[in-house]
XYZ file of C-alpha atoms in Angstrom:
776
model
C 87.757 38.499 127.561
C 88.793 40.169 123.728
C 90.056 37.732 120.972
C 93.631 36.557 121.053
C 95.881 36.157 118.191
C 97.949 32.784 118.951
C 101.611 32.684 117.190
C 103.700 29.943 117.511
C 106.915 30.604 119.897
C 109.424 30.053 116.530
C 109.806 33.719 115.046
C 110.253 32.103 111.717
C 106.037 32.500 110.540
C 106.306 35.949 112.391
C 106.588 37.890 108.776
C 103.873 35.877 107.219
C 101.731 36.929 110.784
C 102.976 40.490 110.405
C 101.618 40.611 106.714
C 98.124 38.947 107.965
C 98.190 42.081 110.568
C 98.652 44.759 107.803
C 95.764 43.772 105.824
C 93.305 46.814 105.563
C 91.031 46.847 108.420
C 88.440 48.920 106.563
C 89.625 52.152 108.173
C 88.920 54.068 104.714
C 85.807 54.478 102.821
C 85.867 56.699 99.989
C 88.620 58.633 101.244
C 87.022 59.473 104.610
C 87.274 59.052 108.141
C 84.934 59.658 110.702
C 84.581 59.957 114.013
C 83.377 58.043 116.655
C 81.985 55.767 114.086
C 83.270 52.345 112.795
C 83.144 52.289 109.380
C 82.264 48.896 107.481
C 81.975 49.016 104.004
C 78.209 48.815 103.148
C 76.844 47.633 99.682
C 76.422 50.390 97.150
C 72.608 50.373 97.254
C 72.458 50.935 101.214
C 74.885 54.201 100.743
C 72.676 56.906 102.051
C 72.337 59.911 100.078
C 74.449 62.934 101.421
C 72.465 65.655 103.299
C 72.635 68.619 101.291
C 73.528 72.534 101.994
C 72.564 75.379 99.796
C 74.603 78.056 99.125
C 73.059 81.157 97.629
C 75.297 83.563 96.610
C 76.699 84.765 93.819
C 78.971 82.641 91.776
C 81.918 82.120 88.900
C 81.847 83.052 86.043
C 80.249 86.378 87.415
C 83.458 88.682 88.825
C 82.618 89.907 91.683
C 84.166 89.656 95.275
C 81.570 87.253 96.892
C 81.199 85.109 94.023
C 84.900 84.500 94.096
C 84.448 84.133 97.924
C 81.802 81.762 97.677
C 83.623 79.409 95.041
C 87.039 79.161 97.487
C 84.752 77.714 100.461
C 82.215 75.834 98.412
C 85.423 73.716 96.524
C 87.252 73.892 100.502
C 84.564 72.632 102.025
C 83.622 69.695 99.288
C 87.888 69.275 99.364
C 87.698 68.490 102.821
C 84.077 66.959 103.680
C 82.747 65.879 100.767
C 81.919 62.135 102.737
C 79.881 64.361 105.024
C 77.560 66.392 102.750
C 77.166 68.058 99.617
C 77.639 71.500 98.873
C 74.659 72.816 95.682
C 74.930 76.417 94.607
C 71.809 78.541 93.772
C 73.483 81.468 91.883
C 72.334 84.824 91.918
C 72.192 86.403 89.072
C 69.749 89.125 86.898
C 67.134 88.248 84.265
C 69.473 89.257 81.585
C 72.429 87.832 82.712
C 73.702 84.904 80.330
C 76.571 83.129 82.316
C 78.387 79.964 80.995
C 78.681 78.482 84.591
C 81.469 75.797 84.569
C 79.950 74.119 87.302
C 76.315 74.147 86.817
C 74.282 75.412 90.013
C 71.626 73.419 91.047
C 69.122 76.589 91.282
C 69.585 79.976 89.497
C 67.903 83.050 91.220
C 66.795 85.632 89.118
C 67.501 89.060 92.258
C 65.283 90.928 89.882
C 62.245 88.707 89.612
C 59.843 88.210 92.588
C 58.738 85.189 91.328
C 62.013 83.633 91.227
C 62.383 84.522 95.331
C 59.029 82.748 95.787
C 59.997 79.633 93.091
C 63.135 79.064 95.079
C 61.461 78.844 98.102
C 58.898 76.095 96.791
C 62.032 73.938 95.548
C 63.846 74.358 98.419
C 61.119 73.430 100.954
C 60.031 70.618 98.904
C 63.710 69.018 98.464
C 64.423 66.766 101.640
C 68.134 66.515 101.220
C 68.442 70.381 101.902
C 69.166 70.816 105.480
C 70.815 73.875 105.631
C 70.034 76.942 103.222
C 73.386 79.661 103.578
C 73.015 82.497 102.397
C 75.560 85.277 101.359
C 74.308 88.570 101.759
C 75.345 92.423 100.486
C 72.608 94.764 99.937
C 73.728 95.095 96.366
C 73.098 92.001 95.669
C 68.826 92.169 96.546
C 68.631 95.817 96.492
C 65.971 95.306 93.136
C 63.545 93.000 95.224
C 64.342 93.340 99.005
C 61.050 92.518 100.001
C 61.005 89.623 98.166
C 64.252 88.709 99.802
C 62.781 89.051 102.815
C 60.016 86.932 102.198
C 62.141 84.420 101.337
C 64.131 83.792 103.970
C 60.798 84.036 106.142
C 59.201 81.366 104.336
C 62.134 78.944 104.002
C 61.539 76.009 106.276
C 64.897 74.544 106.841
C 67.596 76.214 109.276
C 69.432 79.475 107.392
C 72.897 80.720 107.822
C 73.744 83.974 106.624
C 76.648 85.359 106.315
C 76.781 89.746 106.106
C 79.595 90.990 103.598
C 79.129 94.491 105.120
C 77.966 96.076 107.745
C 77.753 99.539 108.284
C 78.279 101.314 111.562
C 76.037 103.826 112.632
C 73.186 102.971 110.637
C 70.058 105.196 109.850
C 66.733 103.457 111.319
C 65.808 102.300 107.845
C 68.607 100.399 107.695
C 68.947 98.942 111.505
C 65.208 97.759 110.682
C 66.083 95.962 107.642
C 69.335 93.960 109.249
C 67.301 93.538 112.011
C 64.313 91.674 109.855
C 66.731 89.569 108.383
C 68.572 88.560 111.766
C 65.146 87.592 113.032
C 64.678 85.171 110.225
C 67.913 83.545 110.186
C 69.412 81.188 112.785
C 73.177 82.056 112.632
C 74.987 85.425 111.404
C 78.335 84.747 110.015
C 80.416 87.947 110.007
C 84.413 87.749 109.189
C 85.753 90.045 111.740
C 85.519 91.149 115.889
C 84.593 94.695 114.540
C 81.779 93.814 112.571
C 80.358 91.464 115.470
C 80.858 94.460 117.157
C 78.771 96.859 115.442
C 76.114 94.428 115.079
C 75.583 94.114 118.880
C 75.834 97.593 119.591
C 74.857 99.308 116.648
C 72.296 97.023 115.558
C 71.240 95.404 119.315
C 71.947 91.964 117.540
C 72.055 89.186 120.289
C 76.132 88.043 120.308
C 74.771 84.624 120.944
C 73.047 84.701 116.988
C 76.829 85.857 115.686
C 80.056 83.621 114.524
C 83.163 84.827 113.722
C 84.333 83.051 111.111
C 87.305 84.632 109.111
C 87.774 85.084 105.047
C 89.739 82.078 103.926
C 92.990 82.416 102.339
C 94.936 80.277 99.807
C 98.125 78.034 101.335
C 101.189 78.767 99.111
C 104.040 77.237 98.452
C 106.037 80.081 99.061
C 108.419 80.024 95.883
C 111.492 82.514 96.184
C 110.986 85.864 95.042
C 113.649 86.412 92.442
C 112.799 83.220 90.927
C 109.536 84.352 90.498
C 110.381 87.722 89.285
C 112.889 86.225 86.522
C 109.974 84.136 85.578
C 107.301 87.069 85.061
C 110.369 89.003 83.571
C 110.614 91.673 86.124
C 114.179 90.714 87.786
C 115.778 93.161 89.200
C 112.745 95.244 90.085
C 111.630 96.209 93.490
C 107.715 95.138 92.957
C 104.826 97.172 94.680
C 101.440 95.855 93.943
C 97.841 95.859 94.216
C 94.561 93.800 92.507
C 91.343 93.556 92.707
C 88.252 94.853 90.550
C 88.875 98.011 89.668
C 87.176 101.254 90.983
C 87.585 104.684 92.580
C 86.694 103.349 95.717
C 90.419 101.700 95.832
C 92.215 104.972 95.334
C 95.039 103.916 93.250
C 95.323 107.759 92.907
C 96.649 107.789 96.586
C 99.630 105.595 95.532
C 100.329 107.110 92.430
C 101.070 110.346 94.400
C 103.058 108.821 97.032
C 105.371 107.510 93.593
C 107.561 110.762 92.677
C 109.220 110.332 96.026
C 109.527 107.003 96.099
C 110.827 106.454 92.828
C 113.248 109.655 93.717
C 115.026 106.850 96.313
C 114.120 103.897 94.475
C 113.981 103.968 91.171
C 113.777 100.585 89.897
C 110.676 100.218 91.872
C 107.164 99.015 89.663
C 103.849 99.299 91.051
C 101.715 96.851 89.361
C 98.077 97.584 88.987
C 96.509 94.216 88.819
C 92.474 93.225 87.615
C 90.321 94.426 85.242
C 87.533 97.196 86.102
C 84.483 96.047 88.132
C 82.028 94.882 85.682
C 79.327 97.288 87.089
C 81.549 100.021 86.766
C 82.016 99.238 82.838
C 78.288 98.815 82.519
C 77.770 102.757 83.993
C 80.987 104.014 83.678
C 83.178 102.513 80.994
C 87.029 102.993 82.082
C 86.701 106.432 82.975
C 88.158 105.838 86.113
C 91.394 103.520 84.393
C 91.676 106.145 81.977
C 91.689 108.869 85.204
C 94.974 107.149 86.177
C 96.493 106.973 83.258
C 96.396 110.406 82.454
C 97.551 111.204 86.020
C 100.530 108.647 85.279
C 101.187 110.640 82.304
C 101.055 113.800 83.860
C 103.513 112.284 86.790
C 105.516 110.862 83.836
C 105.536 107.395 86.056
C 105.386 105.138 83.192
C 108.695 103.217 83.425
C 107.543 102.587 87.148
C 103.766 101.772 86.521
C 102.431 98.474 84.825
C 98.641 97.661 84.619
C 97.700 93.784 84.669
C 94.340 94.507 83.077
C 93.011 90.960 83.602
C 91.330 88.725 85.789
C 93.870 86.403 86.647
C 93.908 82.682 87.371
C 94.366 81.951 91.057
C 97.379 80.259 90.429
C 99.063 83.000 88.267
C 97.405 85.738 90.777
C 98.922 83.914 93.678
C 102.544 84.239 91.905
C 102.280 88.056 91.231
C 101.635 88.152 94.740
C 104.550 85.899 96.303
C 106.896 88.046 94.141
C 105.640 91.415 95.459
C 107.774 93.126 98.152
C 105.433 95.686 99.448
C 101.369 95.172 98.903
C 99.668 98.410 98.659
C 95.955 98.386 99.814
C 94.749 101.818 99.667
C 90.786 101.760 100.058
C 89.032 105.163 100.747
C 85.981 103.091 102.152
C 86.058 103.519 105.961
C 83.214 100.921 106.377
C 84.661 98.515 104.493
C 84.409 95.185 106.725
C 87.091 93.003 105.031
C 88.838 92.309 102.148
C 90.282 89.183 100.379
C 92.426 90.646 98.403
C 94.133 92.192 101.644
C 94.106 88.539 102.873
C 95.662 86.809 100.263
C 98.315 89.349 100.226
C 99.294 88.714 103.647
C 99.093 84.532 103.022
C 101.433 85.207 100.301
C 104.240 86.603 102.389
C 103.997 90.414 101.436
C 104.564 93.008 103.505
C 101.916 94.920 104.189
C 101.057 98.861 103.987
C 96.930 99.694 104.596
C 94.716 102.202 105.257
C 92.662 101.450 108.579
C 89.832 99.281 107.696
C 88.593 97.460 110.618
C 90.032 94.461 108.993
C 93.226 95.657 108.612
C 93.383 97.007 112.293
C 92.777 93.953 113.694
C 95.266 91.548 111.703
C 98.252 94.416 111.024
C 98.354 94.749 114.880
C 101.777 94.518 116.586
C 104.341 94.215 113.994
C 102.342 92.284 111.128
C 102.183 95.375 109.028
C 101.938 99.036 108.400
C 99.047 101.549 108.743
C 98.624 104.846 107.084
C 95.795 107.380 106.801
C 93.187 107.143 104.132
C 94.275 109.196 101.277
C 97.447 110.327 103.006
C 99.721 109.988 99.986
C 103.027 111.693 101.999
C 102.554 108.667 104.829
C 102.088 106.074 102.031
C 105.549 107.182 100.591
C 107.353 107.007 103.709
C 106.165 104.316 105.006
C 107.449 102.365 101.907
C 110.527 104.168 101.325
C 111.615 102.961 105.107
C 110.707 99.352 104.061
C 112.349 99.275 101.084
C 115.237 100.575 102.829
C 115.008 97.841 105.265
C 115.065 94.391 104.241
C 114.701 92.805 107.386
C 111.673 94.645 108.536
C 110.310 93.953 105.465
C 110.742 89.994 106.241
C 109.668 90.152 109.649
C 106.587 91.979 108.744
C 105.218 89.045 105.983
C 106.444 86.708 108.698
C 104.197 88.233 111.424
C 101.405 88.390 109.381
C 101.612 84.806 108.047
C 101.376 83.706 111.579
C 98.461 86.425 111.798
C 96.802 85.109 108.888
C 97.434 80.915 108.895
C 94.036 80.021 110.544
C 92.630 81.717 108.030
C 93.445 79.102 105.702
C 90.677 77.666 103.406
C 90.977 74.558 105.228
C 90.656 76.058 108.674
C 87.635 78.266 107.215
C 86.006 75.250 105.728
C 86.465 73.237 109.336
C 84.589 76.211 111.172
C 81.589 76.224 108.403
C 81.277 72.342 108.792
C 81.603 72.742 112.775
C 78.847 75.410 113.000
C 76.354 73.354 110.417
C 77.052 70.138 112.278
C 75.874 71.712 115.518
C 72.990 73.642 113.623
C 72.099 69.417 112.455
C 73.620 67.452 114.485
C 71.625 64.460 113.534
C 72.455 64.657 109.871
C 75.555 66.656 109.742
C 78.505 65.063 110.939
C 82.283 64.904 110.963
C 83.317 63.149 108.418
C 87.435 64.099 107.227
C 88.507 63.553 103.617
C 91.542 61.389 103.686
C 94.149 63.711 101.834
C 95.949 62.189 98.595
C 99.452 60.973 99.541
C 101.818 63.941 98.750
C 105.771 63.166 99.213
C 106.198 66.666 97.735
C 107.664 68.454 100.798
C 109.583 65.645 101.909
C 111.415 65.129 98.919
C 111.996 68.901 98.453
C 113.779 68.434 102.289
C 115.960 65.476 100.734
C 119.028 66.142 99.307
C 122.445 64.328 97.714
C 123.305 63.551 101.475
C 119.993 62.967 103.032
C 117.197 64.558 104.618
C 117.249 67.856 106.370
C 116.483 68.641 109.440
C 114.607 71.947 109.764
C 112.596 74.147 107.791
C 111.504 77.806 107.511
C 108.420 77.673 106.659
C 108.245 75.049 103.717
C 112.118 76.283 102.854
C 114.773 73.896 103.423
C 117.188 75.318 105.858
C 120.353 74.179 104.473
C 122.227 75.240 108.154
C 120.266 73.104 110.013
C 122.375 70.206 108.726
C 121.132 66.698 109.092
C 120.250 63.608 111.875
C 120.225 59.849 112.073
C 116.630 60.370 113.590
C 115.505 61.902 110.483
C 117.179 59.778 108.405
C 116.033 56.489 110.188
C 111.949 58.028 110.260
C 112.253 58.801 106.826
C 113.902 55.381 105.521
C 110.915 53.430 107.643
C 108.195 55.983 105.943
C 109.676 55.467 102.076
C 109.875 51.717 102.553
C 106.312 51.620 103.391
C 105.336 53.984 100.875
C 107.723 51.684 98.218
C 105.466 48.840 99.375
C 102.450 50.607 98.332
C 103.856 51.982 95.127
C 106.904 50.165 93.992
C 108.298 53.582 92.932
C 111.577 54.155 91.713
C 112.031 57.349 93.323
C 111.141 55.606 96.506
C 113.818 53.036 95.707
C 116.537 56.149 95.280
C 115.460 57.665 98.754
C 115.630 54.450 100.559
C 119.455 53.897 99.559
C 120.182 57.287 100.643
C 118.705 57.259 103.730
C 120.414 54.053 104.127
C 123.722 55.101 103.303
C 123.046 58.117 105.899
C 122.442 55.674 108.574
C 125.841 53.806 107.280
C 127.714 57.210 107.823
C 126.776 58.031 111.186
C 127.812 54.063 111.820
C 131.124 54.251 114.332
C 133.710 51.767 115.023
C 132.945 51.647 118.393
C 129.749 49.944 117.239
C 126.952 53.260 118.144
C 125.737 55.748 116.034
C 126.096 59.263 115.889
C 123.141 61.525 115.385
C 124.086 65.124 114.165
C 125.920 66.111 111.061
C 126.219 69.842 109.768
C 126.041 70.883 106.142
C 129.802 70.126 105.507
C 128.980 66.410 106.272
C 130.924 66.308 109.430
C 129.576 65.345 113.084
C 129.007 68.280 115.148
C 130.200 69.036 119.034
C 126.532 68.440 119.964
C 126.876 64.319 119.448
C 129.164 64.289 122.417
C 127.180 66.698 124.616
C 124.088 64.557 124.342
C 122.704 61.502 125.471
C 122.566 59.680 121.798
C 120.864 56.213 122.783
C 117.093 57.337 121.476
C 118.698 58.167 118.229
C 120.436 54.521 118.366
C 117.253 52.923 119.076
C 115.800 54.646 116.131
C 118.447 53.394 113.983
C 118.132 49.987 114.873
C 114.340 50.235 114.453
C 114.713 51.538 110.717
C 117.051 48.745 109.860
C 115.180 46.141 111.030
C 111.974 47.407 109.228
C 113.833 47.943 105.798
C 115.270 44.236 106.311
C 111.511 42.968 106.680
C 111.033 44.037 103.099
C 113.718 42.020 101.539
C 111.147 40.420 99.140
C 110.957 43.553 97.447
C 114.360 45.360 97.612
C 117.397 44.819 95.975
C 119.333 41.657 97.612
C 122.336 43.942 97.976
C 120.959 46.473 99.932
C 119.267 44.093 102.005
C 122.507 42.143 102.769
C 124.145 44.928 103.236
C 121.724 46.487 106.344
C 121.371 42.949 107.576
C 125.115 43.184 108.352
C 124.566 47.005 109.906
C 121.589 46.102 111.623
C 123.892 42.994 113.647
C 126.459 44.930 114.036
C 124.413 47.745 115.655
C 122.850 45.281 117.767
C 126.308 44.000 119.445
C 125.833 47.723 121.146
C 122.061 47.027 122.241
C 122.665 46.060 125.742
C 124.560 49.072 126.884
C 121.479 50.893 126.349
C 119.249 51.658 129.013
C 116.852 54.416 127.918
C 113.181 53.253 127.821
C 112.171 54.241 124.334
C 115.390 53.391 123.052
C 115.023 49.823 124.101
C 111.502 49.558 122.630
C 112.579 50.913 119.079
C 115.292 47.897 119.693
C 112.557 45.850 119.925
C 110.862 47.039 117.071
C 113.720 46.578 114.936
C 114.625 43.205 116.017
C 110.867 42.357 115.516
C 110.903 43.317 111.897
C 114.042 41.956 111.045
C 112.609 38.660 112.187
C 116.247 36.101 112.677
C 115.984 33.771 115.667
C 119.719 34.627 116.272
C 118.189 37.827 117.734
C 115.592 36.233 120.001
C 117.365 35.853 123.268
C 118.032 40.013 123.125
C 114.415 40.963 122.120
C 113.176 38.988 125.380
C 115.993 40.741 127.343
C 114.683 44.073 126.317
C 111.228 43.468 126.606
C 111.779 41.702 130.291
C 113.913 45.139 131.275
C 110.725 47.214 129.854
C 108.628 44.291 131.859
C 110.598 44.637 135.292
C 110.244 48.720 134.842
C 106.684 48.580 134.433
C 106.257 45.972 137.544
C 108.153 48.465 139.740
C 106.409 51.820 138.702
C 102.761 50.242 138.648
C 100.266 50.884 141.213
C 96.309 51.074 141.098
C 95.893 54.144 139.367
C 99.457 54.377 137.565
C 100.124 51.998 134.464
C 103.174 53.160 133.138
C 106.812 52.091 132.840
C 108.141 55.214 134.452
C 106.907 57.479 137.388
C 106.159 60.229 134.267
C 104.557 60.364 131.161
C 106.950 62.213 128.654
C 107.055 61.972 124.775
C 107.066 58.991 122.527
C 104.869 57.427 125.044
C 102.975 55.313 122.372
C 106.606 53.283 121.417
C 106.804 51.778 124.595
C 103.088 49.425 124.617
C 103.894 49.231 121.086
C 107.042 47.263 121.512
C 105.662 45.451 124.614
C 102.801 44.224 121.601
C 105.552 43.489 119.264
C 106.879 41.364 121.726
C 103.916 39.484 122.665
C 103.352 39.093 118.747
C 106.699 37.327 118.294
C 107.187 35.285 121.667
C 103.624 34.364 122.557
C 104.568 35.586 126.245
C 101.302 36.356 127.923
C 102.839 38.554 130.239
C 103.690 40.829 127.537
C 100.327 41.054 126.190
C 98.832 41.748 129.443
C 101.413 44.877 130.145
C 101.232 46.114 126.425
C 97.368 46.559 126.960
C 97.173 47.881 130.704
C 99.534 50.146 129.549
C 98.161 51.259 126.200
C 94.655 51.686 127.276
C 96.012 53.636 130.899
C 98.100 56.421 127.867
C 94.566 56.653 125.797
C 93.009 57.633 129.169
C 95.173 60.439 129.612
C 95.255 61.718 125.667
C 91.907 60.921 124.583
C 88.485 62.825 124.939
C 85.426 61.468 123.429
C 86.178 62.791 120.076
C 89.613 64.433 120.115
C 93.084 63.290 121.125
C 95.471 65.985 123.006
C 99.061 64.393 123.555
C 101.499 65.115 126.353
C 102.685 68.578 125.815
C 106.198 68.985 126.113
C 105.881 72.056 127.573
C 105.004 69.694 130.770
C 105.214 65.899 131.607
C 103.058 64.267 133.684
C 104.607 62.639 137.185
C 103.069 59.527 138.946
C 101.480 60.628 142.308
C 100.791 64.179 141.150
C 97.604 66.133 139.979
C 98.511 66.675 136.442
C 98.374 70.081 135.017
C 97.127 70.121 131.265
C 99.492 72.348 129.738
C 98.015 74.310 126.674
C 100.579 73.963 123.149
C 103.243 71.988 122.853
C 101.660 68.868 121.230
C 103.831 67.553 118.949
C 102.870 65.683 115.451
C 105.595 62.725 116.100
C 103.501 62.203 119.302
C 100.246 61.620 117.890
C 101.740 59.688 114.437
C 103.377 57.196 117.480
C 99.652 57.039 119.176
C 98.344 55.945 115.372
C 101.276 53.278 114.530
C 100.383 51.743 118.213
C 96.377 51.669 117.460
C 96.569 50.221 114.498
C 98.506 47.121 115.754
C 96.192 46.781 118.926
C 93.124 47.318 116.690
C 95.062 44.193 114.400
C 95.758 42.080 117.769
C 92.957 42.715 119.747
C 90.340 43.967 117.365
C 88.399 46.118 119.785
C 86.642 48.651 117.917
C 87.762 51.377 120.038
C 91.200 51.469 118.554
C 90.017 51.601 115.230
C 87.928 54.356 116.473
C 90.853 56.200 118.510
C 92.712 55.491 115.239
C 90.250 57.308 112.900
C 90.069 60.455 115.691
C 93.757 60.178 115.770
C 94.643 61.318 112.395
C 91.952 63.819 112.455
C 94.392 65.771 114.820
C 96.448 66.334 111.528
C 93.362 67.500 109.684
C 92.123 70.264 112.270
C 90.334 68.433 115.088
C 92.550 69.236 117.656
C 92.181 72.085 120.579
C 92.854 75.045 117.883
C 90.504 73.741 115.479
C 93.471 74.626 112.901
C 94.524 72.044 110.349
C 98.699 70.660 111.231
C 98.984 69.400 107.620
C 99.491 71.708 104.982
C 97.808 69.820 101.569
C 99.854 72.611 99.800
C 102.829 71.738 100.434
C 103.032 68.214 101.271
C 104.165 68.881 104.901
C 103.585 68.800 108.305
C 103.485 72.098 110.962
C 105.989 71.763 113.644
C 103.493 71.705 116.137
C 100.034 73.093 118.177
C 101.367 75.883 120.347
C 98.991 77.573 123.038
C 97.515 80.075 120.780
C 98.922 79.439 117.357
C 100.424 76.828 115.147
C 104.365 76.810 114.256
C 104.353 76.982 110.718
C 107.644 75.712 110.232
C 107.502 72.157 108.301
C 110.286 70.319 109.668
C 111.401 66.913 108.667
C 110.545 65.349 112.092
C 106.943 66.938 112.229
C 106.148 66.318 108.194
C 107.944 62.308 107.890
C 105.434 61.773 111.489
C 102.894 62.875 109.628
C 103.982 60.559 106.625
C 103.959 57.477 108.699
C 100.469 58.202 110.262
C 98.966 58.714 106.732
C 100.678 55.388 105.266
C 98.893 53.529 108.188
C 95.655 55.108 107.346
C 96.122 53.228 104.057
C 95.900 50.081 105.603
């Protein structure tokens, strides 16, 4: 039998008991959560050294696409998985290079010195911490010592993962033999597009099982208002076209210049931004000849008022701002074999409408209405495409939205997860999946909160004023902010707590019940009278009771007002028969800790008890004849009733029903909550619907797992809590993040093939509640 907690029948000590149950249970170690592993804090001397992944790559301040890519990837892996491994860098440079590295590399490979390759092999093989060697490959990086590079691969005694940044189709025999030799010496090859994978298998005869497709990463952004950004950068009143990257003739900027006269004729306010320095390798051999050629062409075409060079290697934040203010991004590369473009990817992730030449990457990403394709070096097609888009704002917005959803899986957080999963499969004994716990970030919830309360919906991360407000969301927000205030004592939290409480009070009616829906004009909508609002009423009572439980740290006047409202609302509680609403009310009474309400708690708990006994069979341990939404709240409420009353029947039902639910929603290393696309019915073979997984169901599971672990002290509850939280961080069916660390918001759901990128109040507050539970 698991250990039990004995509590007096009187409810007076309940708050002290509850505070004891809130004691942190060492779920967090160095802000890291691990899967299938109980975490006990070791002595410092016992901490093992981290396994290392050595990335051999060009690296900033070297100015090239692979250096930028590698820096972003290493940073993303470190941010999300530093508790699982250490990323080390071996920077590729030439003998005469003298870079002032901001982050000093662990090793340097002088790519034009044979001895440097041999020295690096010796160091790698001698270092027991290096578990995987991760090579970024572009033929130009190793062109002066290609044989030395092959010998290095052949002599490394660790697993090797190699990313091909360039894959040329229809190779000659020499190129084909070179790629095949490289492939034979590595364990896994990464490419960034399906087209590249197909070229490797068809043209180079590389086994498909050796190839992994991991897309080029992109940065999450806050999607700021374009007009506000234009004003900040003194570009107001202009329609912005842009392109960026290290400048060279391959970008075919002249294609745009030749298209601009026709564009300017119809859109005289157009401004084309050419962002980026000339490629340093080109500067060494040709100077600024290409840029000078472009400037001469601009003068000839009299386009000086419509073109601006931003001749700098911009800091990332500034670059992303320019992309976000761009109306149409132009990708005009004339390289038919360019496998992938990071610049193109970044522009899509910033919400640009894209017009692009048909490189393989563009054809994959922009299909089905995610962008516009035009033929290489065809200025007439380009001008027509741009003019049509400038004349049709709705189409531009639709292209941008489609592109964002297409590119969302490539966020650096997802790309990092894909790489770490690959490393884990190669070396599962030493590379483990341990997700770093994100910092608390209330920015999005605070942005959604207006003077009146928290708004219901958002478009991406932008609050949707037209969606109005709900009692549901403000009740949830009140619970989350009380918990956060308990941790921080923030005066900002106090103001939000007051605001959410006043909204709940506004929704309370003379009849003793609450209305739920309030529009932008602060009036109740007709939807209140067309729906059953029992769950909303129960949720409000949970929030009020939880607020009252913080009497020792919140203003007395607020607490007294909340107590009064709570008691008035309870007068209607016995009229409520919704299963979840009764559970919410039980939780509210439990937290409020007023002996006058004991009999009501017992009455409601007995109702749930009778429902459970009525429905229970040998293979169905539940309160209803179906599993639907918010399921974990029911056993959670029964466990609250047990802690409050010490009634063993409540304890038994709580545990039986919760363990039954967990058996339906947990696999060994992952949670999959009941889909809102199809409930599970008693006596019928359940159908696992893909998609329709909601953050609120995961959050309720975490809240319940925390309480069950505190009462029963069973390690598997703690382990499942960690697994459930990792759902937000990418440990889900699609292997994509649901929490957005850039905004602090949470996406609205995990669908069959995509993540719903809107970050509404329910999802974002649900994540916040779950995250606060992970703090202990």
